[in-house]
Amino acid sequence: MISRKAGWILAAAFWTVYGLLTGFEVWISMIAHGHSVPRLLGYFVLVWEAWLAFTFVITVLVRRWPVIPPRGRNIAVHIVAAAVVGVVHSAYWMALLIWLRPYDVRQSPISTPDILDFLLSRLPVDLILYSAVVAIVHAVEYYRRYREREVEAAQLEASLSSARLHALELQIQPHFLFNTLNAVSSLVRTGRNDEAVVMIAGLSDLLRYTLDHAGDQSVTLEDETAMLVRYLEIQRARFPDRLTFTIDIDPNARHAAVPTLILQPLAENAIRHGIAASAGAGTLNVRAFRRNGDLRIEIFNTGSLNHDREGIGLRNTRERLQRLYGDAQSFDLRESSGGVMASLSIPWREIG
C-alpha cells in the first residue's frame, strides 16, 4: 500500500505533468506566434500546480463529509466548496496571466468584462476537476480501509491459529502428565520405589523442557529428540523387560525445525497400543532424515494397529501439522511388517 507521503508526491507530479502538457498543447497551437516556451510552460505549471493545495483541501473535506453514502448536508458542503475552489482558482489563474504575461506582446489588455468572461469560462473545468478529485479520494480511502481490514483479518487469523495451536499443546501436556503420574503411583503401590524415583526425575526434566519452550511453535530436532529419550527412559522404567528402543537421527538433520512436543504423543501412542498391549518384549525405533526438501520422521513399534478410535495425541498431532503446514505436510499411520509405522513429513527448515 502506498504511503501518504508517496501519495502526495504522486499528486504533485501529476499536476506538474498536467501543467506541462497543457502548456505544450497551447504552445503548439500558437507555434507561429513565437511565444517564449519557458514562460508559457512555467505559467501553466503554476496554474495547475495550485490544484495540489486544492487536492489537500478536498481530501480533508471528503474525510470529514464523505459523499458516499450520499447525505444532503455533505453534498451541500461539497457544492459550496466546489464553487469556492472554482472561483479562487479562476482568480488565481487570472492573476498569473496579468503578472507573467505568458503571451508576450501579443497579449491584449484585460478589461472588467474580460475578467468575468474568463472566470465563467474556467469555472466548469474546475468543477469537473473537483468532482474527479472527490471520486479519486473516495477510491483511495476505500482501498486503504480495505487493505487495513485485510491486514487486521490476517493478524486475527494468525492470532486465532496461534491460540488453537497453544490449546492443542495444553491438551497434550496434562494428558501426558496424568498418564505419567498414574504410572508413578502404580510403581509405588507395587513397591518399585527406585523405579518410581527414576520416573519422577525424568518427569521433572520433561516438565522443565515444556516450560522452557512454552509458546514456541518449533524447536530443533536435536532438542525434541533429547526430550523423547527422557520420555522413553521413563517408559522403560515401567516396562524394564519389555521395552527396547533405538533412535537414529541423521547428523545433518539435528538442527531441523520441528513442532514442539511432536514426537512424544507419537511415542506414547506406540507404547500404549504396541508395547503395553503385548505380553512379550517389544521394540520402538525412531528415524529422522532429510528427503528432497522435507524432513521425514518414522516411528516403528511392534504390535498391531488399533482401528477402533484415535486418541488425543494422534488427533492433536494431525490438527497441529495441518494448521502449521497445510497441504505441505503428510502424516500416516499404517501397519508395517511385524508392527505399526507412524511417518510424518514436513517442509525442511533449520533453526540456528
mmCIF file of C-alpha atoms in Angstrom:
data_model
loop_
_atom_site.group_PDB
_atom_site.id
_atom_site.type_symbol
_atom_site.label_atom_id
_atom_site.label_comp_id
_atom_site.label_asym_id
_atom_site.label_seq_id
_atom_site.Cartn_x
_atom_site.Cartn_y
_atom_site.Cartn_z
ATOM 1 C CA MET A 1 0.000 0.000 0.000
ATOM 2 C CA ILE A 2 1.334 3.442 -0.999
ATOM 3 C CA SER A 3 2.235 5.661 1.967
ATOM 4 C CA ARG A 4 0.597 9.067 2.402
ATOM 5 C CA LYS A 5 3.876 10.822 1.610
ATOM 6 C CA ALA A 6 4.289 8.865 -1.626
ATOM 7 C CA GLY A 7 0.670 9.628 -2.495
ATOM 8 C CA TRP A 8 1.222 13.378 -2.222
ATOM 9 C CA ILE A 9 4.417 13.135 -4.250
ATOM 10 C CA LEU A 10 2.425 11.371 -6.973
ATOM 11 C CA ALA A 11 -0.262 14.073 -6.780
ATOM 12 C CA ALA A 12 2.338 16.841 -7.158
ATOM 13 C CA ALA A 13 3.915 15.010 -10.084
ATOM 14 C CA PHE A 14 0.511 14.585 -11.738
ATOM 15 C CA TRP A 15 -0.384 18.278 -11.570
ATOM 16 C CA THR A 16 3.097 19.250 -12.777
ATOM 17 C CA VAL A 17 2.856 16.923 -15.777
ATOM 18 C CA TYR A 18 -0.699 18.107 -16.424
ATOM 19 C CA GLY A 19 0.523 21.707 -16.477
ATOM 20 C CA LEU A 20 3.410 20.865 -18.831
ATOM 21 C CA LEU A 21 1.124 19.007 -21.232
ATOM 22 C CA THR A 22 -1.374 21.871 -21.218
ATOM 23 C CA GLY A 23 1.439 24.366 -21.873
ATOM 24 C CA PHE A 24 2.837 22.307 -24.758
ATOM 25 C CA GLU A 25 -0.624 21.991 -26.268
ATOM 26 C CA VAL A 26 -1.136 25.770 -26.164
ATOM 27 C CA TRP A 27 2.380 26.448 -27.484
ATOM 28 C CA ILE A 28 1.916 24.039 -30.406
ATOM 29 C CA SER A 29 -1.460 25.590 -31.259
ATOM 30 C CA MET A 30 0.235 29.039 -31.288
ATOM 31 C CA ILE A 31 3.656 27.987 -32.555
ATOM 32 C CA ALA A 32 3.594 30.595 -35.282
ATOM 33 C CA HIS A 33 3.205 33.379 -32.691
ATOM 34 C CA GLY A 34 6.721 32.858 -31.335
ATOM 35 C CA HIS A 35 5.816 32.845 -27.616
ATOM 36 C CA SER A 36 8.513 32.187 -25.003
ATOM 37 C CA VAL A 37 8.365 28.455 -24.322
ATOM 38 C CA PRO A 38 9.817 28.584 -20.756
ATOM 39 C CA ARG A 39 7.449 31.377 -19.748
ATOM 40 C CA LEU A 40 4.429 29.657 -21.288
ATOM 41 C CA LEU A 41 5.245 26.287 -19.689
ATOM 42 C CA GLY A 42 6.034 27.887 -16.318
ATOM 43 C CA TYR A 43 2.739 29.741 -16.430
ATOM 44 C CA PHE A 44 0.664 26.603 -16.981
ATOM 45 C CA VAL A 45 2.629 24.597 -14.417
ATOM 46 C CA LEU A 46 1.886 27.292 -11.814
ATOM 47 C CA VAL A 47 -1.749 27.392 -12.914
ATOM 48 C CA TRP A 48 -2.308 23.668 -12.392
ATOM 49 C CA GLU A 49 0.110 23.083 -9.534
ATOM 50 C CA ALA A 50 -2.303 25.158 -7.425
ATOM 51 C CA TRP A 51 -4.588 22.143 -7.602
ATOM 52 C CA LEU A 52 -2.200 20.325 -5.252
ATOM 53 C CA ALA A 53 -3.379 22.663 -2.485
ATOM 54 C CA PHE A 54 -6.989 22.205 -3.581
ATOM 55 C CA THR A 55 -6.485 18.433 -3.558
ATOM 56 C CA PHE A 56 -5.367 18.637 0.067
ATOM 57 C CA VAL A 57 -8.430 20.729 0.980
ATOM 58 C CA ILE A 58 -10.766 18.354 -0.871
ATOM 59 C CA THR A 59 -9.179 15.340 0.869
ATOM 60 C CA VAL A 60 -9.838 16.891 4.270
ATOM 61 C CA LEU A 61 -13.426 17.712 3.283
ATOM 62 C CA VAL A 62 -14.094 14.200 1.933
ATOM 63 C CA ARG A 63 -12.835 12.578 5.129
ATOM 64 C CA ARG A 64 -14.973 14.931 7.219
ATOM 65 C CA TRP A 65 -18.056 14.981 4.967
ATOM 66 C CA PRO A 66 -17.997 11.951 2.641
ATOM 67 C CA VAL A 67 -20.448 11.926 -0.259
ATOM 68 C CA ILE A 68 -20.752 8.134 -0.143
ATOM 69 C CA PRO A 69 -23.210 7.174 1.184
ATOM 70 C CA PRO A 70 -24.966 10.320 -0.080
ATOM 71 C CA ARG A 71 -26.263 12.688 2.572
ATOM 72 C CA GLY A 72 -27.884 16.024 1.815
ATOM 73 C CA ARG A 73 -25.720 18.088 4.166
ATOM 74 C CA ASN A 74 -22.467 16.540 2.943
ATOM 75 C CA ILE A 75 -23.366 17.055 -0.720
ATOM 76 C CA ALA A 76 -24.278 20.681 0.015
ATOM 77 C CA VAL A 77 -20.888 21.198 1.680
ATOM 78 C CA HIS A 78 -19.106 19.938 -1.436
ATOM 79 C CA ILE A 79 -21.253 22.010 -3.813
ATOM 80 C CA VAL A 80 -20.308 25.151 -1.920
ATOM 81 C CA ALA A 81 -16.671 24.064 -1.670
ATOM 82 C CA ALA A 82 -16.539 23.311 -5.421
ATOM 83 C CA ALA A 83 -17.880 26.765 -6.232
ATOM 84 C CA VAL A 84 -15.365 28.432 -3.904
ATOM 85 C CA VAL A 85 -12.472 26.387 -5.333
ATOM 86 C CA GLY A 86 -13.573 27.259 -8.874
ATOM 87 C CA VAL A 87 -13.735 30.983 -8.170
ATOM 88 C CA VAL A 88 -10.442 31.031 -6.238
ATOM 89 C CA HIS A 89 -8.605 29.074 -8.918
ATOM 90 C CA SER A 90 -10.024 31.217 -11.734
ATOM 91 C CA ALA A 91 -8.980 34.377 -9.871
ATOM 92 C CA TYR A 92 -5.510 32.908 -9.271
ATOM 93 C CA TRP A 93 -5.314 31.954 -12.953
ATOM 94 C CA MET A 94 -6.226 35.498 -13.964
ATOM 95 C CA ALA A 95 -3.658 36.984 -11.547
ATOM 96 C CA LEU A 96 -0.910 34.806 -13.066
ATOM 97 C CA LEU A 97 -1.996 35.842 -16.546
ATOM 98 C CA ILE A 98 -1.661 39.528 -15.654
ATOM 99 C CA TRP A 99 1.606 39.068 -13.747
ATOM 100 C CA LEU A 100 3.557 36.701 -16.034
ATOM 101 C CA ARG A 101 2.116 37.827 -19.384
ATOM 102 C CA PRO A 102 2.832 34.397 -20.928
ATOM 103 C CA TYR A 103 1.682 35.508 -24.383
ATOM 104 C CA ASP A 104 4.270 38.348 -24.524
ATOM 105 C CA VAL A 105 3.419 41.438 -26.534
ATOM 106 C CA ARG A 106 0.567 39.650 -28.256
ATOM 107 C CA GLN A 107 -1.380 39.632 -25.004
ATOM 108 C CA SER A 108 -4.243 42.154 -25.146
ATOM 109 C CA PRO A 109 -5.088 44.480 -22.213
ATOM 110 C CA ILE A 110 -7.659 42.937 -19.884
ATOM 111 C CA SER A 111 -10.931 44.743 -19.121
ATOM 112 C CA THR A 112 -13.585 44.040 -16.495
ATOM 113 C CA PRO A 113 -15.873 42.159 -18.930
ATOM 114 C CA ASP A 114 -12.876 40.035 -19.952
ATOM 115 C CA ILE A 115 -12.294 39.109 -16.304
ATOM 116 C CA LEU A 116 -15.897 37.996 -15.824
ATOM 117 C CA ASP A 117 -15.833 36.036 -19.061
ATOM 118 C CA PHE A 118 -12.546 34.442 -18.036
ATOM 119 C CA LEU A 119 -13.910 33.377 -14.634
ATOM 120 C CA LEU A 120 -17.103 31.947 -16.109
ATOM 121 C CA SER A 121 -15.287 30.063 -18.877
ATOM 122 C CA ARG A 122 -12.838 28.390 -16.436
ATOM 123 C CA LEU A 123 -15.383 27.554 -13.751
ATOM 124 C CA PRO A 124 -16.868 24.419 -15.443
ATOM 125 C CA VAL A 125 -13.381 22.887 -15.819
ATOM 126 C CA ASP A 126 -12.653 23.462 -12.138
ATOM 127 C CA LEU A 127 -15.987 21.941 -11.129
ATOM 128 C CA ILE A 128 -15.252 18.843 -13.205
ATOM 129 C CA LEU A 129 -11.794 18.571 -11.674
ATOM 130 C CA TYR A 130 -13.263 18.981 -8.184
ATOM 131 C CA SER A 131 -15.663 16.084 -8.826
ATOM 132 C CA ALA A 132 -12.838 13.944 -10.204
ATOM 133 C CA VAL A 133 -10.649 14.588 -7.152
ATOM 134 C CA VAL A 134 -13.570 13.739 -4.828
ATOM 135 C CA ALA A 135 -14.042 10.424 -6.665
ATOM 136 C CA ILE A 136 -10.306 9.617 -6.518
ATOM 137 C CA VAL A 137 -10.061 10.463 -2.813
ATOM 138 C CA HIS A 138 -13.045 8.219 -2.091
ATOM 139 C CA ALA A 139 -11.474 5.393 -4.105
ATOM 140 C CA VAL A 140 -8.137 5.764 -2.304
ATOM 141 C CA GLU A 141 -9.838 5.880 1.109
ATOM 142 C CA TYR A 142 -11.890 2.772 0.374
ATOM 143 C CA TYR A 143 -8.808 0.941 -0.876
ATOM 144 C CA ARG A 144 -6.832 1.981 2.222
ATOM 145 C CA ARG A 145 -9.599 0.798 4.544
ATOM 146 C CA TYR A 146 -9.917 -2.435 2.575
ATOM 147 C CA ARG A 147 -6.169 -3.101 2.952
ATOM 148 C CA GLU A 148 -6.295 -2.248 6.652
ATOM 149 C CA ARG A 149 -9.170 -4.679 7.132
ATOM 150 C CA GLU A 150 -7.200 -7.323 5.230
ATOM 151 C CA VAL A 151 -4.179 -6.797 7.494
ATOM 152 C CA GLU A 152 -6.373 -6.876 10.596
ATOM 153 C CA ALA A 153 -8.074 -10.055 9.368
ATOM 154 C CA ALA A 154 -4.690 -11.677 8.679
ATOM 155 C CA GLN A 155 -3.427 -10.697 12.129
ATOM 156 C CA LEU A 156 -6.618 -12.004 13.727
ATOM 157 C CA GLU A 157 -6.351 -15.264 11.795
ATOM 158 C CA ALA A 158 -2.704 -15.637 12.859
ATOM 159 C CA SER A 159 -3.657 -14.955 16.493
ATOM 160 C CA LEU A 160 -6.512 -17.455 16.339
ATOM 161 C CA SER A 161 -4.267 -20.056 14.726
ATOM 162 C CA SER A 162 -1.609 -19.495 17.388
ATOM 163 C CA ALA A 163 -4.247 -19.751 20.114
ATOM 164 C CA ARG A 164 -5.599 -23.008 18.651
ATOM 165 C CA LEU A 165 -2.095 -24.480 18.439
ATOM 166 C CA HIS A 166 -1.394 -23.437 22.007
ATOM 167 C CA ALA A 167 -4.654 -25.018 23.099
ATOM 168 C CA LEU A 168 -3.633 -28.262 21.405
ATOM 169 C CA GLU A 169 -0.300 -28.186 23.246
ATOM 170 C CA LEU A 170 -2.062 -27.561 26.556
ATOM 171 C CA GLN A 171 -4.336 -30.508 25.789
ATOM 172 C CA ILE A 172 -1.329 -32.804 25.227
ATOM 173 C CA GLN A 173 0.626 -31.724 28.312
ATOM 174 C CA PRO A 174 -1.891 -32.637 31.059
ATOM 175 C CA HIS A 175 -2.779 -35.807 29.166
ATOM 176 C CA PHE A 176 0.855 -36.892 29.231
ATOM 177 C CA LEU A 177 1.328 -35.674 32.825
ATOM 178 C CA PHE A 178 -1.661 -37.633 34.150
ATOM 179 C CA ASN A 179 -0.525 -40.808 32.411
ATOM 180 C CA THR A 180 2.963 -40.486 33.877
ATOM 181 C CA LEU A 181 1.692 -39.760 37.395
ATOM 182 C CA ASN A 182 -0.567 -42.796 37.164
ATOM 183 C CA ALA A 183 2.476 -44.856 36.207
ATOM 184 C CA VAL A 184 4.417 -43.448 39.189
ATOM 185 C CA SER A 185 1.590 -44.307 41.597
ATOM 186 C CA SER A 186 1.421 -47.815 40.140
ATOM 187 C CA LEU A 187 5.154 -48.316 40.739
ATOM 188 C CA VAL A 188 4.862 -47.072 44.332
ATOM 189 C CA ARG A 189 1.913 -49.368 45.067
ATOM 190 C CA THR A 190 3.902 -52.374 43.838
ATOM 191 C CA GLY A 191 6.960 -51.408 45.901
ATOM 192 C CA ARG A 192 9.152 -50.442 42.934
ATOM 193 C CA ASN A 193 10.276 -47.251 44.634
ATOM 194 C CA ASP A 194 13.643 -46.916 42.882
ATOM 195 C CA GLU A 195 11.954 -47.064 39.516
ATOM 196 C CA ALA A 196 9.388 -44.527 40.712
ATOM 197 C CA VAL A 197 12.205 -42.133 41.695
ATOM 198 C CA VAL A 198 13.788 -42.511 38.243
ATOM 199 C CA MET A 199 10.448 -41.791 36.644
ATOM 200 C CA ILE A 200 9.865 -38.690 38.789
ATOM 201 C CA ALA A 201 13.322 -37.350 37.878
ATOM 202 C CA GLY A 202 12.624 -37.891 34.216
ATOM 203 C CA LEU A 203 9.218 -36.252 34.584
ATOM 204 C CA SER A 204 10.905 -33.222 36.162
ATOM 205 C CA ASP A 205 13.182 -32.870 33.130
ATOM 206 C CA LEU A 206 10.231 -33.140 30.759
ATOM 207 C CA LEU A 207 8.229 -30.518 32.643
ATOM 208 C CA ARG A 208 11.239 -28.184 32.594
ATOM 209 C CA TYR A 209 11.510 -28.702 28.838
ATOM 210 C CA THR A 210 7.815 -27.898 28.455
ATOM 211 C CA LEU A 211 8.151 -24.689 30.498
ATOM 212 C CA ASP A 212 11.346 -23.600 28.714
ATOM 213 C CA HIS A 213 9.621 -23.882 25.341
ATOM 214 C CA ALA A 214 6.182 -22.624 26.344
ATOM 215 C CA GLY A 215 4.768 -20.615 23.442
ATOM 216 C CA ASP A 216 7.438 -21.831 20.977
ATOM 217 C CA GLN A 217 5.884 -23.260 17.854
ATOM 218 C CA SER A 218 9.069 -25.068 16.849
ATOM 219 C CA VAL A 219 12.347 -26.365 18.273
ATOM 220 C CA THR A 220 15.326 -28.176 16.820
ATOM 221 C CA LEU A 221 15.010 -31.876 16.158
ATOM 222 C CA GLU A 222 18.023 -32.346 18.456
ATOM 223 C CA ASP A 223 16.169 -30.769 21.417
ATOM 224 C CA GLU A 224 12.986 -32.681 20.650
ATOM 225 C CA THR A 225 14.920 -35.936 20.415
ATOM 226 C CA ALA A 226 16.642 -35.330 23.758
ATOM 227 C CA MET A 227 13.199 -34.852 25.330
ATOM 228 C CA LEU A 228 11.998 -38.041 23.623
ATOM 229 C CA VAL A 229 14.909 -40.017 25.117
ATOM 230 C CA ARG A 230 13.948 -38.864 28.638
ATOM 231 C CA TYR A 231 10.357 -39.876 27.950
ATOM 232 C CA LEU A 232 11.355 -43.322 26.681
ATOM 233 C CA GLU A 233 13.595 -43.821 29.713
ATOM 234 C CA ILE A 234 10.555 -43.156 31.906
ATOM 235 C CA GLN A 235 8.565 -45.722 29.961
ATOM 236 C CA ARG A 236 11.393 -48.225 30.156
ATOM 237 C CA ALA A 237 11.190 -47.905 33.950
ATOM 238 C CA ARG A 238 7.596 -49.127 33.603
ATOM 239 C CA PHE A 239 8.489 -51.948 31.206
ATOM 240 C CA PRO A 240 12.124 -52.830 32.001
ATOM 241 C CA ASP A 241 11.965 -56.283 30.397
ATOM 242 C CA ARG A 242 9.580 -55.465 27.570
ATOM 243 C CA LEU A 243 10.743 -52.172 26.015
ATOM 244 C CA THR A 244 13.825 -51.546 23.937
ATOM 245 C CA PHE A 245 14.240 -48.516 21.725
ATOM 246 C CA THR A 246 16.652 -47.073 19.196
ATOM 247 C CA ILE A 247 16.911 -43.533 17.850
ATOM 248 C CA ASP A 248 18.644 -42.919 14.536
ATOM 249 C CA ILE A 249 18.871 -39.224 13.632
ATOM 250 C CA ASP A 250 20.794 -38.122 10.551
ATOM 251 C CA PRO A 251 23.530 -35.750 11.825
ATOM 252 C CA ASN A 252 22.602 -33.281 9.075
ATOM 253 C CA ALA A 253 19.050 -33.122 10.432
ATOM 254 C CA ARG A 254 19.853 -32.195 14.026
ATOM 255 C CA HIS A 255 19.063 -28.509 13.504
ATOM 256 C CA ALA A 256 15.893 -29.120 11.506
ATOM 257 C CA ALA A 257 12.844 -27.327 12.896
ATOM 258 C CA VAL A 258 10.011 -29.484 14.241
ATOM 259 C CA PRO A 259 6.839 -28.557 16.152
ATOM 260 C CA THR A 260 7.310 -28.595 19.921
ATOM 261 C CA LEU A 261 6.182 -31.877 21.541
ATOM 262 C CA ILE A 262 5.508 -33.553 18.215
ATOM 263 C CA LEU A 263 7.365 -36.815 18.950
ATOM 264 C CA GLN A 264 6.172 -37.562 22.491
ATOM 265 C CA PRO A 265 2.489 -38.233 21.643
ATOM 266 C CA LEU A 266 3.543 -40.496 18.774
ATOM 267 C CA ALA A 267 5.857 -42.463 21.075
ATOM 268 C CA GLU A 268 3.149 -42.590 23.751
ATOM 269 C CA ASN A 269 0.670 -43.985 21.239
ATOM 270 C CA ALA A 270 3.202 -46.609 20.126
ATOM 271 C CA ILE A 271 3.870 -47.731 23.697
ATOM 272 C CA ARG A 272 0.226 -47.709 24.761
ATOM 273 C CA HIS A 273 -1.109 -49.694 21.806
ATOM 274 C CA GLY A 274 2.013 -51.667 20.989
ATOM 275 C CA ILE A 275 4.303 -52.379 23.941
ATOM 276 C CA ALA A 276 1.789 -52.177 26.820
ATOM 277 C CA ALA A 277 -0.839 -54.185 24.944
ATOM 278 C CA SER A 278 1.524 -57.116 24.375
ATOM 279 C CA ALA A 279 2.704 -59.600 26.974
ATOM 280 C CA GLY A 280 6.018 -60.107 25.201
ATOM 281 C CA ALA A 281 9.022 -57.871 24.575
ATOM 282 C CA GLY A 282 8.588 -55.017 22.169
ATOM 283 C CA THR A 283 10.700 -52.591 20.169
ATOM 284 C CA LEU A 284 10.358 -48.924 19.281
ATOM 285 C CA ASN A 285 12.587 -47.434 16.587
ATOM 286 C CA VAL A 286 12.791 -43.764 15.626
ATOM 287 C CA ARG A 287 14.402 -42.497 12.413
ATOM 288 C CA ALA A 288 14.717 -38.946 11.059
ATOM 289 C CA PHE A 289 16.330 -37.831 7.833
ATOM 290 C CA ARG A 290 16.080 -35.311 5.037
ATOM 291 C CA ARG A 291 14.408 -36.366 1.818
ATOM 292 C CA ASN A 292 14.330 -33.856 -1.009
ATOM 293 C CA GLY A 293 13.021 -30.640 0.571
ATOM 294 C CA ASP A 294 11.293 -32.291 3.540
ATOM 295 C CA LEU A 295 12.143 -33.652 6.951
ATOM 296 C CA ARG A 296 10.840 -37.188 7.351
ATOM 297 C CA ILE A 297 10.350 -38.855 10.721
ATOM 298 C CA GLU A 298 9.409 -42.523 11.121
ATOM 299 C CA ILE A 299 8.428 -44.238 14.371
ATOM 300 C CA PHE A 300 8.054 -48.021 14.251
ATOM 301 C CA ASN A 301 6.728 -50.179 17.063
ATOM 302 C CA THR A 302 5.964 -53.849 17.359
ATOM 303 C CA GLY A 303 2.296 -54.675 17.848
ATOM 304 C CA SER A 304 -0.835 -54.156 15.801
ATOM 305 C CA LEU A 305 -2.745 -51.113 14.620
ATOM 306 C CA ASN A 306 -5.814 -50.163 16.660
ATOM 307 C CA HIS A 307 -8.501 -49.178 14.152
ATOM 308 C CA ASP A 308 -11.254 -48.539 16.707
ATOM 309 C CA ARG A 309 -10.515 -44.945 17.757
ATOM 310 C CA GLU A 310 -7.805 -42.346 17.555
ATOM 311 C CA GLY A 311 -6.556 -40.930 20.844
ATOM 312 C CA ILE A 312 -5.951 -37.323 21.835
ATOM 313 C CA GLY A 313 -2.260 -37.469 20.931
ATOM 314 C CA LEU A 314 -2.733 -38.605 17.335
ATOM 315 C CA ARG A 315 -5.755 -36.387 16.743
ATOM 316 C CA ASN A 316 -3.905 -33.318 18.012
ATOM 317 C CA THR A 317 -0.818 -34.231 16.003
ATOM 318 C CA ARG A 318 -2.823 -34.327 12.786
ATOM 319 C CA GLU A 319 -4.519 -31.000 13.555
ATOM 320 C CA ARG A 320 -1.286 -29.253 14.570
ATOM 321 C CA LEU A 321 0.504 -30.354 11.411
ATOM 322 C CA GLN A 322 -2.425 -29.214 9.268
ATOM 323 C CA ARG A 323 -2.542 -25.793 10.921
ATOM 324 C CA LEU A 324 1.228 -25.294 10.782
ATOM 325 C CA TYR A 325 1.965 -26.577 7.272
ATOM 326 C CA GLY A 326 -1.334 -27.028 5.453
ATOM 327 C CA ASP A 327 -1.067 -29.360 2.473
ATOM 328 C CA ALA A 328 2.740 -29.221 2.566
ATOM 329 C CA GLN A 329 2.779 -31.875 5.311
ATOM 330 C CA SER A 330 1.760 -35.510 5.485
ATOM 331 C CA PHE A 331 1.056 -37.846 8.388
ATOM 332 C CA ASP A 332 0.378 -41.543 8.040
ATOM 333 C CA LEU A 333 -0.219 -44.418 10.456
ATOM 334 C CA ARG A 334 -0.184 -47.864 8.897
ATOM 335 C CA GLU A 335 0.614 -51.482 9.553
ATOM 336 C CA SER A 336 4.144 -52.470 8.633
ATOM 337 C CA SER A 337 5.960 -55.787 8.647
ATOM 338 C CA GLY A 338 5.722 -57.025 12.226
ATOM 339 C CA GLY A 339 4.274 -53.829 13.665
ATOM 340 C CA VAL A 340 2.996 -50.296 13.080
ATOM 341 C CA MET A 341 4.715 -47.406 11.320
ATOM 342 C CA ALA A 342 3.887 -43.752 12.047
ATOM 343 C CA SER A 343 5.511 -41.457 9.499
ATOM 344 C CA LEU A 344 5.322 -37.712 9.083
ATOM 345 C CA SER A 345 6.841 -35.350 6.565
ATOM 346 C CA ILE A 346 7.135 -31.572 6.986
ATOM 347 C CA PRO A 347 8.874 -28.845 4.954
ATOM 348 C CA TRP A 348 12.584 -28.552 5.712
ATOM 349 C CA ARG A 349 13.623 -25.562 7.794
ATOM 350 C CA GLU A 350 16.619 -25.115 10.068
ATOM 351 C CA ILE A 351 16.947 -23.305 13.405
ATOM 352 C CA GLY A 352 20.245 -21.727 14.382
#
